[in-house]
CSV table of C-alpha atoms and ligand atoms in Angstrom, one decimal:
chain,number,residue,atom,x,y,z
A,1,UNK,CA,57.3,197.2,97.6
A,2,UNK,CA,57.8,199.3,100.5
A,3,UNK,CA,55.1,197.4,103.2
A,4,UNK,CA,57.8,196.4,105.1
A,5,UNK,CA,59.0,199.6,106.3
A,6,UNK,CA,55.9,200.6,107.9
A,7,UNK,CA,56.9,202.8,110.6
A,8,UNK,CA,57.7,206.1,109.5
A,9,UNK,CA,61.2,207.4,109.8
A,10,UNK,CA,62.0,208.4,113.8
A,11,UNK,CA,65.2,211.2,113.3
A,12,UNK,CA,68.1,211.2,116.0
A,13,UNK,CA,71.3,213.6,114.7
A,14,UNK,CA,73.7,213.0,116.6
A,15,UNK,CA,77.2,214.8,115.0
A,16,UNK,CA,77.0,217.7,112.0
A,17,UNK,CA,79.5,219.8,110.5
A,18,UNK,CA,82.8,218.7,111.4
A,19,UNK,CA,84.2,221.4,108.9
A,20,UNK,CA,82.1,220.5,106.4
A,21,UNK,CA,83.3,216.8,106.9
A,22,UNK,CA,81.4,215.6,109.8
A,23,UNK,CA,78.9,212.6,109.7
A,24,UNK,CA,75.2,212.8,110.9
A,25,UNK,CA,73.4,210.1,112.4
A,26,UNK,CA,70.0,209.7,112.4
A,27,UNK,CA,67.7,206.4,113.3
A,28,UNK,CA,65.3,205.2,111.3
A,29,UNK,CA,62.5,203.5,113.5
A,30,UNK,CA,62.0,200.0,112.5
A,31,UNK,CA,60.8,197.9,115.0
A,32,UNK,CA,62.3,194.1,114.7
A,33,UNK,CA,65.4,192.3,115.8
A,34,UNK,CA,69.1,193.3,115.2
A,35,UNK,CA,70.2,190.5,113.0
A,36,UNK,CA,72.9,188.2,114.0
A,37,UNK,CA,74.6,187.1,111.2
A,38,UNK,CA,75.6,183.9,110.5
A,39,UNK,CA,78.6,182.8,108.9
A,40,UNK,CA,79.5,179.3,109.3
A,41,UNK,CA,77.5,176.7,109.6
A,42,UNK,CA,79.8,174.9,112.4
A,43,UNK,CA,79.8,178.2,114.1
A,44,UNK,CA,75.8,179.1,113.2
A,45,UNK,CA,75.2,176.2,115.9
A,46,UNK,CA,71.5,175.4,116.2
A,47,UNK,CA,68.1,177.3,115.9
A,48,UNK,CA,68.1,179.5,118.6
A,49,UNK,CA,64.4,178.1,121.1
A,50,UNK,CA,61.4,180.0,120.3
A,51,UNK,CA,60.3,182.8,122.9
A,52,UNK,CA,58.5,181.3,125.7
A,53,UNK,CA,56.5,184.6,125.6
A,54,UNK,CA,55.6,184.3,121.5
A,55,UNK,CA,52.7,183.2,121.2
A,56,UNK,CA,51.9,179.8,119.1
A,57,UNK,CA,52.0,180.8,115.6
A,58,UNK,CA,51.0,179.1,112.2
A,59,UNK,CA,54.1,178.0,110.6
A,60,UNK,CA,54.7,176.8,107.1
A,61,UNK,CA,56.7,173.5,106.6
A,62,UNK,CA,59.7,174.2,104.2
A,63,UNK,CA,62.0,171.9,102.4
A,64,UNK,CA,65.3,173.3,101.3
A,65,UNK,CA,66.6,171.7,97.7
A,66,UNK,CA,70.8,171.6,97.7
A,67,UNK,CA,72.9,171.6,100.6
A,68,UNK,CA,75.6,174.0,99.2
A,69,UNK,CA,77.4,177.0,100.3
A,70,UNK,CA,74.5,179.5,100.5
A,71,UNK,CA,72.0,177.0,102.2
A,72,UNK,CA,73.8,175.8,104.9
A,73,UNK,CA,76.0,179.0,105.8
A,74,UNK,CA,72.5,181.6,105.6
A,75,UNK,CA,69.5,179.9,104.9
A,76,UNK,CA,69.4,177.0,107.2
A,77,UNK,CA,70.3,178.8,110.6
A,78,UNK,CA,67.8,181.4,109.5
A,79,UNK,CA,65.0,179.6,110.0
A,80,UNK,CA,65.6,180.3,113.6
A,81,UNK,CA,64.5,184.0,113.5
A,82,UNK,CA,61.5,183.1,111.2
A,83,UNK,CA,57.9,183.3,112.7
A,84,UNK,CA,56.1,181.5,109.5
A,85,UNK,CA,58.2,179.1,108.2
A,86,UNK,CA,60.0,176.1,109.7
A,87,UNK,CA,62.6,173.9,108.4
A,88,UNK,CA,61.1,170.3,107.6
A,89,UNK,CA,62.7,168.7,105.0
A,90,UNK,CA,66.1,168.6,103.4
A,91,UNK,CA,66.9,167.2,99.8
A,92,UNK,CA,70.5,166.6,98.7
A,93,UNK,CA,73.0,164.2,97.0
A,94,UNK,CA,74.6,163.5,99.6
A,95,UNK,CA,73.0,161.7,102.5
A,96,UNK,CA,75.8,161.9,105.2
A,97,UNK,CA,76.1,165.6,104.9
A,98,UNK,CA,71.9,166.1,104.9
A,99,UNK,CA,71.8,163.5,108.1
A,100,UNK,CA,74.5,165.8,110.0
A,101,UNK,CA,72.2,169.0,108.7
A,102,UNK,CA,69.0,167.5,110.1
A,103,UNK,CA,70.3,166.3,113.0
A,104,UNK,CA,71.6,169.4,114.1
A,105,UNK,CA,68.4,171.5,112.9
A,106,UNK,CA,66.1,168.9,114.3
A,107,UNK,CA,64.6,167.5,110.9
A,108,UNK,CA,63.3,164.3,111.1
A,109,UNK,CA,65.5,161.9,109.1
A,110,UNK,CA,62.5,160.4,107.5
A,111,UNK,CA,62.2,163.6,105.5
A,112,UNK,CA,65.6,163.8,103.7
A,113,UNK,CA,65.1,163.3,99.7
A,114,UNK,CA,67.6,162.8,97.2
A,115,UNK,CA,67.3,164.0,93.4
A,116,UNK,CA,66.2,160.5,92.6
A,117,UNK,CA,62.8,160.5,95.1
A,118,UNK,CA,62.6,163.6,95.1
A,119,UNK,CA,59.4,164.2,93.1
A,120,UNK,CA,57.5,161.8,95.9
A,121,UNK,CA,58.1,164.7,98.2
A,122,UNK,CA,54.4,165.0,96.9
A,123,UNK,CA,53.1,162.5,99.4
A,124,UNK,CA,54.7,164.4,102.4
A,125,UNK,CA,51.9,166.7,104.0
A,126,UNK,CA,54.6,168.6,106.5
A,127,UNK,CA,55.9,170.3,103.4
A,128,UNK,CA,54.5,173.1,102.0
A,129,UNK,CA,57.3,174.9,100.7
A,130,UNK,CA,60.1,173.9,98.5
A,131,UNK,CA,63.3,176.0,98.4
A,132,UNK,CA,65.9,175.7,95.2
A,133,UNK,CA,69.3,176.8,96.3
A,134,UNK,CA,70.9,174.4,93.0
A,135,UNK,CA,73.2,175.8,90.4
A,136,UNK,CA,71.2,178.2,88.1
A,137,UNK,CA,71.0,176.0,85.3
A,138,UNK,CA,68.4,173.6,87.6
A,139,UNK,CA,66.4,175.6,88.9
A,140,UNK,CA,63.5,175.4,86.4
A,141,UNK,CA,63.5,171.7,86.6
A,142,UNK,CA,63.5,171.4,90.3
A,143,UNK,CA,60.6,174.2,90.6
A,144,UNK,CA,58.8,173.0,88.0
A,145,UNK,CA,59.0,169.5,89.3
A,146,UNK,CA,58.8,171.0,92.9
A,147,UNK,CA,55.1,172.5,91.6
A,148,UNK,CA,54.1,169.8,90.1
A,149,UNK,CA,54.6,168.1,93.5
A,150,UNK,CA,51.9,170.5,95.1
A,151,UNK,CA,54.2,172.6,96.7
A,152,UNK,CA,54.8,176.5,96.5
A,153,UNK,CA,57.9,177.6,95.4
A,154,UNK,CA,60.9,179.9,96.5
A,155,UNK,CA,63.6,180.1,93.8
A,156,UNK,CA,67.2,181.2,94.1
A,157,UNK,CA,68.4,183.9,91.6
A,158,UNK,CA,68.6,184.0,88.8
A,159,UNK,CA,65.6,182.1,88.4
A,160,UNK,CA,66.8,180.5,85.3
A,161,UNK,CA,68.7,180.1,82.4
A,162,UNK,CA,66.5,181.4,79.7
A,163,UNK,CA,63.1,182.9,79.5
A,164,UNK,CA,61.8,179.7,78.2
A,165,UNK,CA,62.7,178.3,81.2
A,166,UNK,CA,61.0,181.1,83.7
A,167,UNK,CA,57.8,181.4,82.0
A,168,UNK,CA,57.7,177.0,82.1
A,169,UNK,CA,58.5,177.9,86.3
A,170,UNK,CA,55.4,180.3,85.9
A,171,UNK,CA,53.2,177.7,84.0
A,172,UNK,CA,53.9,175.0,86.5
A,173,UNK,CA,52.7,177.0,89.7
A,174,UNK,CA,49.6,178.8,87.5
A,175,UNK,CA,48.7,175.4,86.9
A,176,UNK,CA,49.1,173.8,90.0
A,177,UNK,CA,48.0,176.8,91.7
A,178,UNK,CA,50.8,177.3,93.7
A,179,UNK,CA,53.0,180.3,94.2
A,180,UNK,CA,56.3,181.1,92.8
A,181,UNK,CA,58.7,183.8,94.4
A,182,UNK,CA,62.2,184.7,93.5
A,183,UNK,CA,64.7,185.2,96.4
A,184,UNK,CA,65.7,188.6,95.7
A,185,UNK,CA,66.8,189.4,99.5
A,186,UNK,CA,67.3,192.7,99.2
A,187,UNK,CA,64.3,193.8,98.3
A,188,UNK,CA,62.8,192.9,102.0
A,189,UNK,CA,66.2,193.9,103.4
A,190,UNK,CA,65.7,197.1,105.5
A,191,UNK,CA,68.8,199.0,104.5
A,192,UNK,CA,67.9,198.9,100.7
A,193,UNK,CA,63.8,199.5,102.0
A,194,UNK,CA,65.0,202.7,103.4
A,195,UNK,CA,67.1,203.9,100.1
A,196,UNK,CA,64.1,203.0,97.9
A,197,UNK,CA,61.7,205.4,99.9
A,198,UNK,CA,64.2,207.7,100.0
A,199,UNK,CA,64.5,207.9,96.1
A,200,UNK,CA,60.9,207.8,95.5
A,201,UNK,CA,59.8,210.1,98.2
A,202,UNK,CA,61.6,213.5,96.2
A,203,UNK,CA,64.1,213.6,99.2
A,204,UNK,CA,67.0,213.0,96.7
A,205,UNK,CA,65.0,216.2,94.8
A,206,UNK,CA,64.7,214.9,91.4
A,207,UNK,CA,66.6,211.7,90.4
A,208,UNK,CA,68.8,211.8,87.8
A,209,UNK,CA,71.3,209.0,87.5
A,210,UNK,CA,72.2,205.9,89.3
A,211,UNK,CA,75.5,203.6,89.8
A,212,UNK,CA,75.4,200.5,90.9
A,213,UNK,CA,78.5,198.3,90.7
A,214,UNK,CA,78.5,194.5,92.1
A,215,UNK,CA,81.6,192.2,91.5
A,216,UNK,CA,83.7,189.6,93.4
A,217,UNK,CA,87.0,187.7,92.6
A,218,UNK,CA,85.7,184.2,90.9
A,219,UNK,CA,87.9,181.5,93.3
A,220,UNK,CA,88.6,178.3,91.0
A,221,UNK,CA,89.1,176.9,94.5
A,222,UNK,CA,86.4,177.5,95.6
A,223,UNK,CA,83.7,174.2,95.0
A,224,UNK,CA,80.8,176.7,94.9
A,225,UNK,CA,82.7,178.8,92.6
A,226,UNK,CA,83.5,176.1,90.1
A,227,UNK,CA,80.1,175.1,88.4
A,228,UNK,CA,79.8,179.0,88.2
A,229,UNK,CA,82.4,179.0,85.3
A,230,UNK,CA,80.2,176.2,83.6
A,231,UNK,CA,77.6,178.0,81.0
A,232,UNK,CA,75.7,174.7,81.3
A,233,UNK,CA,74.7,175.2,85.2
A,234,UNK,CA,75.4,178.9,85.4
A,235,UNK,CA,73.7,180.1,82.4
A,236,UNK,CA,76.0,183.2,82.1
A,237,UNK,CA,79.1,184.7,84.0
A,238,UNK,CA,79.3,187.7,86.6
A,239,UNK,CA,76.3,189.2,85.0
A,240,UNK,CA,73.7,186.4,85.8
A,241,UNK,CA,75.2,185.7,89.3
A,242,UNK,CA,76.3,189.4,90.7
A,243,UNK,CA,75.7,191.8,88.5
A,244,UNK,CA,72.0,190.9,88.7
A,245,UNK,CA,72.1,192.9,91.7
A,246,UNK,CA,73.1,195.7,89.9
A,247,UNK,CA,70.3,195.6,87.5
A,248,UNK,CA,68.0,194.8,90.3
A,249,UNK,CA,68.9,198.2,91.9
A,250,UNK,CA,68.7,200.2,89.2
A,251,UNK,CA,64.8,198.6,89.0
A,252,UNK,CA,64.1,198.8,92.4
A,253,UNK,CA,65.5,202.1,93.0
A,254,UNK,CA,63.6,203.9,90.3
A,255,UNK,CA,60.5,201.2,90.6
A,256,UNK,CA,60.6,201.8,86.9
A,257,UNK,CA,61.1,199.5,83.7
A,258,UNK,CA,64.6,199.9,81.4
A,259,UNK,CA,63.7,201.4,77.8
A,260,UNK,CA,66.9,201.5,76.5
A,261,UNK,CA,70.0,199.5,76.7
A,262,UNK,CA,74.4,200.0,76.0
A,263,UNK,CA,76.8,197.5,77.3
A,264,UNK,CA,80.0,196.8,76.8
A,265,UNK,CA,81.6,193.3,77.9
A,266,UNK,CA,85.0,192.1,78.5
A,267,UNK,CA,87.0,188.7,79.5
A,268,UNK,CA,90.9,188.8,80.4
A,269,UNK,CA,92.3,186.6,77.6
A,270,UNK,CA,94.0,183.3,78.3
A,271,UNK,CA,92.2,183.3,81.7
A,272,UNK,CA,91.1,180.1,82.3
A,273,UNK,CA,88.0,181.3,84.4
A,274,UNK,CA,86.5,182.6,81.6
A,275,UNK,CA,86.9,180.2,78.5
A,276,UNK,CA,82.9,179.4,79.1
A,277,UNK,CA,81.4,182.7,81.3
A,278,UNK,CA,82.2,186.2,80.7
A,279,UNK,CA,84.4,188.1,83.4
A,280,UNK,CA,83.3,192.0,83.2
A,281,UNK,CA,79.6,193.4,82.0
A,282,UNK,CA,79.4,197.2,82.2
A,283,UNK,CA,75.9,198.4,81.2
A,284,UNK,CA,73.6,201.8,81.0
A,285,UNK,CA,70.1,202.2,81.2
A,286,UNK,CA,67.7,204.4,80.3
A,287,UNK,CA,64.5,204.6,82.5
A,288,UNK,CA,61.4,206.5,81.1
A,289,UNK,CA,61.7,209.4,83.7
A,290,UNK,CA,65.1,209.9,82.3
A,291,UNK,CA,67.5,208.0,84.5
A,292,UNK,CA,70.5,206.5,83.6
A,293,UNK,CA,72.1,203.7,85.5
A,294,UNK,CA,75.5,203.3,85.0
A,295,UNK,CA,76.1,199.6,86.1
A,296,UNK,CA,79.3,197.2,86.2
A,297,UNK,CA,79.2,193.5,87.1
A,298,UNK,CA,82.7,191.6,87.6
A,299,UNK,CA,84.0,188.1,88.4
A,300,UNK,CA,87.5,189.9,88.4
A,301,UNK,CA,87.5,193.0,90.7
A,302,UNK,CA,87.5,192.7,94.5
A,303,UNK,CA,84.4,192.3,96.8
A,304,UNK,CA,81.9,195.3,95.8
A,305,UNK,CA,78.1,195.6,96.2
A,306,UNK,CA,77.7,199.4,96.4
A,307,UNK,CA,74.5,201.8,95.0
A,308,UNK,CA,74.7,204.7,94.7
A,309,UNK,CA,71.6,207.5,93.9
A,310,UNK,CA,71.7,210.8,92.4
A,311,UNK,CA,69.4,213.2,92.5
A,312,UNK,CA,69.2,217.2,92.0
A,313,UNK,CA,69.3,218.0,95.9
A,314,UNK,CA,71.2,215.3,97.5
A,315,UNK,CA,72.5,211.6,96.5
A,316,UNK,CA,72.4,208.4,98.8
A,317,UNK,CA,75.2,206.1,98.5
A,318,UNK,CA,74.7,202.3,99.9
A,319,UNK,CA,77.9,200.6,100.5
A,320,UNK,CA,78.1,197.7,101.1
A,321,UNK,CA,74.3,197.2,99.7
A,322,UNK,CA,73.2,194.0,99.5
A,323,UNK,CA,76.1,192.2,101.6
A,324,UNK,CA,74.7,189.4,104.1
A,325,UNK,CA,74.5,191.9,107.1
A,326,UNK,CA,76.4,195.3,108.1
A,327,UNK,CA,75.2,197.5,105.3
A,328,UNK,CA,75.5,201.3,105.2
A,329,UNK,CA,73.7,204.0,103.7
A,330,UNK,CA,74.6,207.9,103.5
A,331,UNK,CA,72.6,210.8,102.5
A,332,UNK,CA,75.3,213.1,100.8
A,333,UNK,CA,74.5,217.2,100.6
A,334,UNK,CA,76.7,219.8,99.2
A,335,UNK,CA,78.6,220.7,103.0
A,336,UNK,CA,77.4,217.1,104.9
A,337,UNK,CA,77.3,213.9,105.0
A,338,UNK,CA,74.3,211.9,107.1
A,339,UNK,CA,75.1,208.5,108.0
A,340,UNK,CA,71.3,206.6,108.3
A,341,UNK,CA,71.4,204.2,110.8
A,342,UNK,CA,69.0,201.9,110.1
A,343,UNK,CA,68.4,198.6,112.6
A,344,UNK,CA,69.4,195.6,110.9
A,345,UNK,CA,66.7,192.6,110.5
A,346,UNK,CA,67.8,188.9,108.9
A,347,UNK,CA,66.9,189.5,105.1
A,348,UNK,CA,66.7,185.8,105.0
A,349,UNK,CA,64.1,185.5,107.5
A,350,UNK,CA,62.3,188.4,106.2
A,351,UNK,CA,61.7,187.0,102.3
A,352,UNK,CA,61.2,183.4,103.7
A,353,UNK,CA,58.1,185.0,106.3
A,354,UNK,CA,56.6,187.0,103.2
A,355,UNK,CA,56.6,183.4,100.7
A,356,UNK,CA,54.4,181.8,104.0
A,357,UNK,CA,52.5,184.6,104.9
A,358,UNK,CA,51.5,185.3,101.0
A,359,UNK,CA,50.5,181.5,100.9
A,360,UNK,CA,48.5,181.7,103.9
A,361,UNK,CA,46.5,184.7,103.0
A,362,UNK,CA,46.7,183.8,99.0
A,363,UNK,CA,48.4,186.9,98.2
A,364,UNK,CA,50.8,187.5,94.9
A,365,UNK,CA,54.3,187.8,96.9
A,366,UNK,CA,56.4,191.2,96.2
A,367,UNK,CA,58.7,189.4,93.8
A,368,UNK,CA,56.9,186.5,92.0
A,369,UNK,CA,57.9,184.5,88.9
A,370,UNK,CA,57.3,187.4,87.0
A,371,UNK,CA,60.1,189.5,88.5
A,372,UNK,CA,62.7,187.1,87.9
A,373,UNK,CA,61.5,186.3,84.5
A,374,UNK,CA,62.1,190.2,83.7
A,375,UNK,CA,65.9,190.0,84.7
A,376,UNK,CA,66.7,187.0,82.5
A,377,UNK,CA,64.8,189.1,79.3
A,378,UNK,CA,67.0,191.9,80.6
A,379,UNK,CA,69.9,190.2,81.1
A,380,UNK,CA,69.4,188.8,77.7
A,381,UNK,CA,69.2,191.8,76.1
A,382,UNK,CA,72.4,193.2,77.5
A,383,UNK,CA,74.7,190.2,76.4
A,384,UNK,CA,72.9,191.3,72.9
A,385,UNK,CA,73.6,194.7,73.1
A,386,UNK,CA,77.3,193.8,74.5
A,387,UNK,CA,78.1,191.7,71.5
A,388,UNK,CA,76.1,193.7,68.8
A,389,UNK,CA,77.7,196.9,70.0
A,390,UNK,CA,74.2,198.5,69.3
A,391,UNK,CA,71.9,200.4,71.5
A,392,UNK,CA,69.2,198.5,72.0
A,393,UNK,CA,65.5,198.9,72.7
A,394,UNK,CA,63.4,197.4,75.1
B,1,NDP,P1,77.0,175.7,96.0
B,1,NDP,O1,77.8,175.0,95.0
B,1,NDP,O2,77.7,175.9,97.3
B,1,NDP,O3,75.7,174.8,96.3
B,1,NDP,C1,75.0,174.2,95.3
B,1,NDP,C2,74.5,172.8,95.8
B,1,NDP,O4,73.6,172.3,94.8
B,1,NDP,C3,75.6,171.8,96.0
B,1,NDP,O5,76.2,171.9,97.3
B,1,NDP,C4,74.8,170.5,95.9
B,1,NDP,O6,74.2,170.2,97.1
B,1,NDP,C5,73.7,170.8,94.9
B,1,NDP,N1,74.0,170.4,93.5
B,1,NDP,C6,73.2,169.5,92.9
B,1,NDP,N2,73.7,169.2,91.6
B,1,NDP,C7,74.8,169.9,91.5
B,1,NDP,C8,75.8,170.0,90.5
B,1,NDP,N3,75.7,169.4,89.3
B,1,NDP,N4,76.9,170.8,90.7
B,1,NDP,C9,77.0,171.5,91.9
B,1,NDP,N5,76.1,171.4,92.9
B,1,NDP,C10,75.0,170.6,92.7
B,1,NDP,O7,76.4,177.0,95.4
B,1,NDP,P2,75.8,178.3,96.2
B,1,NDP,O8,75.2,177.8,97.5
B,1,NDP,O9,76.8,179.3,96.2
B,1,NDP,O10,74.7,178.7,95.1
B,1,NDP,C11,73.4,178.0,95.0
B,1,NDP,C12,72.4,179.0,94.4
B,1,NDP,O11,72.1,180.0,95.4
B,1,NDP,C13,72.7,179.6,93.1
B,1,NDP,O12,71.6,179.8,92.3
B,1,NDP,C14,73.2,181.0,93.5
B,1,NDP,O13,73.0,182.0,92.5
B,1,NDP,C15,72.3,181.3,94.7
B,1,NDP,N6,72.9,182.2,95.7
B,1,NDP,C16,72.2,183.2,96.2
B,1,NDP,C17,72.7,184.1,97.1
B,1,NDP,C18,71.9,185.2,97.6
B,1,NDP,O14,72.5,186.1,98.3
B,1,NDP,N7,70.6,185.3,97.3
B,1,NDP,C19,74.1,183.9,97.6
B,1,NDP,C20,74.8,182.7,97.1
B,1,NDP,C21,74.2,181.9,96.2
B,1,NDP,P3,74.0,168.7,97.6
B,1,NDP,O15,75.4,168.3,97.9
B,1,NDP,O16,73.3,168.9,98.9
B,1,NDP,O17,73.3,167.9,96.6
C-alpha cells in the first residue's frame, strides 16, 4: 500500500510553541509535481504538451465510459499529467457533448462509442483500458461487458450494487484475463499516503480509535445528484456514495479487516430526497488490534471529508482528506500542533499510471476487484446492523 511514498520523510520545522498554540511545519520529501487542480472543464482547457525533455514513454490507450460530472471536470484534463495512460476513446449517450470532449482532448472522432456499439469497442486495438464513471448501479454491466471486450478495467466506486454483482466484475476479468481495479483515489493520494505510514509506523504510539466523518448536502438540482436518490442506479444513499470513504479510512488507516459492526441510520421524514436512499449512517467498528472507528456518512450535513487518528502518544487529524486537491494533515501532541506539509501530486493521474503500469508488468494493482467487493459486503452488513439494531459480526 505504501510504494508510492518511497522517499523517506525530509523534516523542515519551521514555527513551534506559540504559547502552546503554535503550528509546526515540516516537509515531507516527495518528489513529483504540485498538482493543479482542475475544476471546470471550460476552464480545465486542454492537456497541457508533453515535456520536450521526457523521454518517449509507453502509454496505455484508455477509453473513458460516461461523460458526467466527475469525468469531464477531473478525469479527463488529468490525463494530461499522466505518463502511462492516454485518453483514446470516449463512450457516451450523447454524441454532441462526446464530439466537443474529443475535439478538445484530441480523440479521434472515429473512436466515440455509444451504449448501443459499445461492446464492438472490442475490435479497436488503441484501447486498452476501459474507465466506468456511470451511475453505480451500471457499473457491473459495463465492466463486465467492458472485460468481455478484451479490455482491463478501472471502475468508479462503489464498484457495485451488490456482491453478486462485484464478484460477476471479478469473474469476467479472471476469465478474460484482464485486470480489474477500483478507483479508490485516495489510497494513491499523497496526503492520506503520509497519514497511513504515520499510523502504522508507532509514531501515533499505539492506535486506539479512529473518526472518520464524510457527508455533503444532496442538491436535487443538481443532474449528477438526481439519479443518486434513485436505489435502482445508486444502490444505497450517503453510505454507498460518501461514506464509503469513511469506511475506506478506517481500513486503510489500520490496514486491518472490521470484526465487529454497530450502526445506527436515520432519514429526515417527509424529505423528499430520501423517500428511496437513506440520508445519515453513523457506524463503529471494531478492528482486531482493538480499534474502534467511529464513522458518520451524510447526504444532509455540509461539505466534510475529515480523518482523524488516535493513538496513545499523539493523533493525526486530516482535514479536508480525500477532497480533490488542498488537503491538510496535523500531527497533534499534548502542548503542539505540527502542520505536515506534504507536496501535492494529481490523485487522478497517480491511480490511472498504477492501472497501466500494473498491466504492463502483469502485476495485481493495489486496489483490485477484491477491494471493492469487501466494501459492498461491509456496507451490507452495516445497513443490516442499522435496521436490526444488533451488533453484528463479521
Ligand atoms: P454524473 O451524473 O455527473 O455522470 C454520470 C454519467 O453517466 C452521465 O453524465 C451520463 O453520461 C452517463 N449515464 C448513462 N446512463 C445514465 C443514467 N441512466 N442516468 C444518469 N447518467 C447516465 O455522475 P458523477 O460523475 O458524479 O458520478 C459518476 C460515477 O463516478 C459514480 O459512480 C460516482 O460514485 C463516481 N464518482 C467518484 C468520485 C471520486 O472522487 N472517486 C467523485 C464523483 C463521482 P453521458 O451523457 O456521457 O452518457
Amino acid at each position: 500500500m505504501l510504494d508510492l511514498l518511497k522517499s523517506e520523510f525530509t523534516r523542515r520545522t519551521i514555527l513551534h510553541k506559540a504559547g502552546f498554540g503554535l503550528i509546526a511545519l515540516s516537509t515531507f520529501g516527495v518528489a513529483g509535481t504540485i498538482f493543479k487542480p482542475n475544476r471546470t472543464l471550460a476552464q480545465a482547457g486542454p492537456a497541457p504538451a508533453k515535456e520536450p525533455s521526457m523521454p518517449p514513454e509507453k502509454k496505455l490507450g484508455w477509453a473513458v465510459v460516461g461523460l458526467g460530472k466527475f469525468a469531464t471536470e477531473q478525469i479527463i484534463p488529468s490525463f494530461g499529467e499522466c505518463k502511462r495512460s492516454k485518453l483514446v476513446a470516449l463512450v457516451s449517450g450523447d454524441r454532441a457533448k462526446a464530439e466537443g470532449i474529443a475535439q478538445q482532448y484530441g480523440v479521434n472522432s472515429k473512436n466515440i462509442y455509444n451504449y448501443q456499439n459499445y461492446d464492438t469497442i472490442r475490435n479497436n486495438p488503441e484501447v486498452d483500458v476501459i474507465y466506468i464513471i456511470l451511475p453505480n448501479g451500471l457499473h457491473a454491466e459495463y465492466s463486465v461487458r467492458g472485460a468481455q471486450a478484451g479490455k482491463h478495467i478501472m471502475c468508479e466506486k462503489p464498484m457495485a450494487i451488490t456482491v453478486e454483482e462485484c464478484q460477476a466484475m471479478i469473474d469476467a476479468a479472471k476469465k478474460g484475463d484482464r485486470k480489474l481495479m477500483i478507483a479508490y483515489r485516495a489510497q494513491y493520494e499523497p496526503y492520506n499516503l503520509a497519514a497511513i505510514k504515520l499510523a502504522q509506523s508507532g509514531k501515533l504510539g499505539k492506535l486506539k480509535a479512529i473518526t472518520s466523518d464524510h457527508g455533503r448536502n444532496l442538491d436535487p438540482k443538481d443532474p449528477a445528484d438526481r439519479w443518486r436518490a434513485q436505489k435502482k442506479l445508486a444502490g444505497g444513499g450517503s453510505l454507498y456514495d460518501i461514506g464509503i470513504y469513511s469506511l475506506q479510512a478506517a481500513r486503510y488507516i489500520t490496514g486491518e479487516e472490521p470484526q465487529e459492526i454497530s450502526a445506527m441510520m436515520y432519514s429526515t421524514p417527509g424529505d423528499p430526497r430520501f423517500r428511496e436512499v437513506e440520508e445519515n449512517v453513523n457506524f463503529v467498528l471494531r478492528f482486531p488490534s482493538g480499534v474502534l472507528a467511529n464513522c458518520t456518512s451524510s447526504y444532509g450535513y455540509a461539505d466534510t471529508k475529515r480523518i482523524q487518528v488516535f493513538g496513545s502518544d499523539a493523533a493525526l487529524e486530516l482535514d479536508p482528506a480525500t477532497d480533490y486537491y488542498q488537503h491538510r494533515l496535523i500531527i497533534k501532541r499534548k502542548n503542539s500542533n505540527e502542520e505536515q506539509n506534504i507536496q501535492e501530486k494529481n490523485q487522478f493521474a497517480l491511480e490511472m499510471d498504477h492501472l497501466s503500469e500494473s498491466i504492463m508488468a502483469n502485476k495485481q494493482p493495489k486496489t483490485p476487484g477484491e477491494e471493492g467487493l469487501q466494501d459492498v459486503r461491509l456496507m451490507q452488513l452495516i445497513y443490516q446492523a442499522a435496521r436490526t439494531g444488533k451488533t453484528i459480526k463479521v
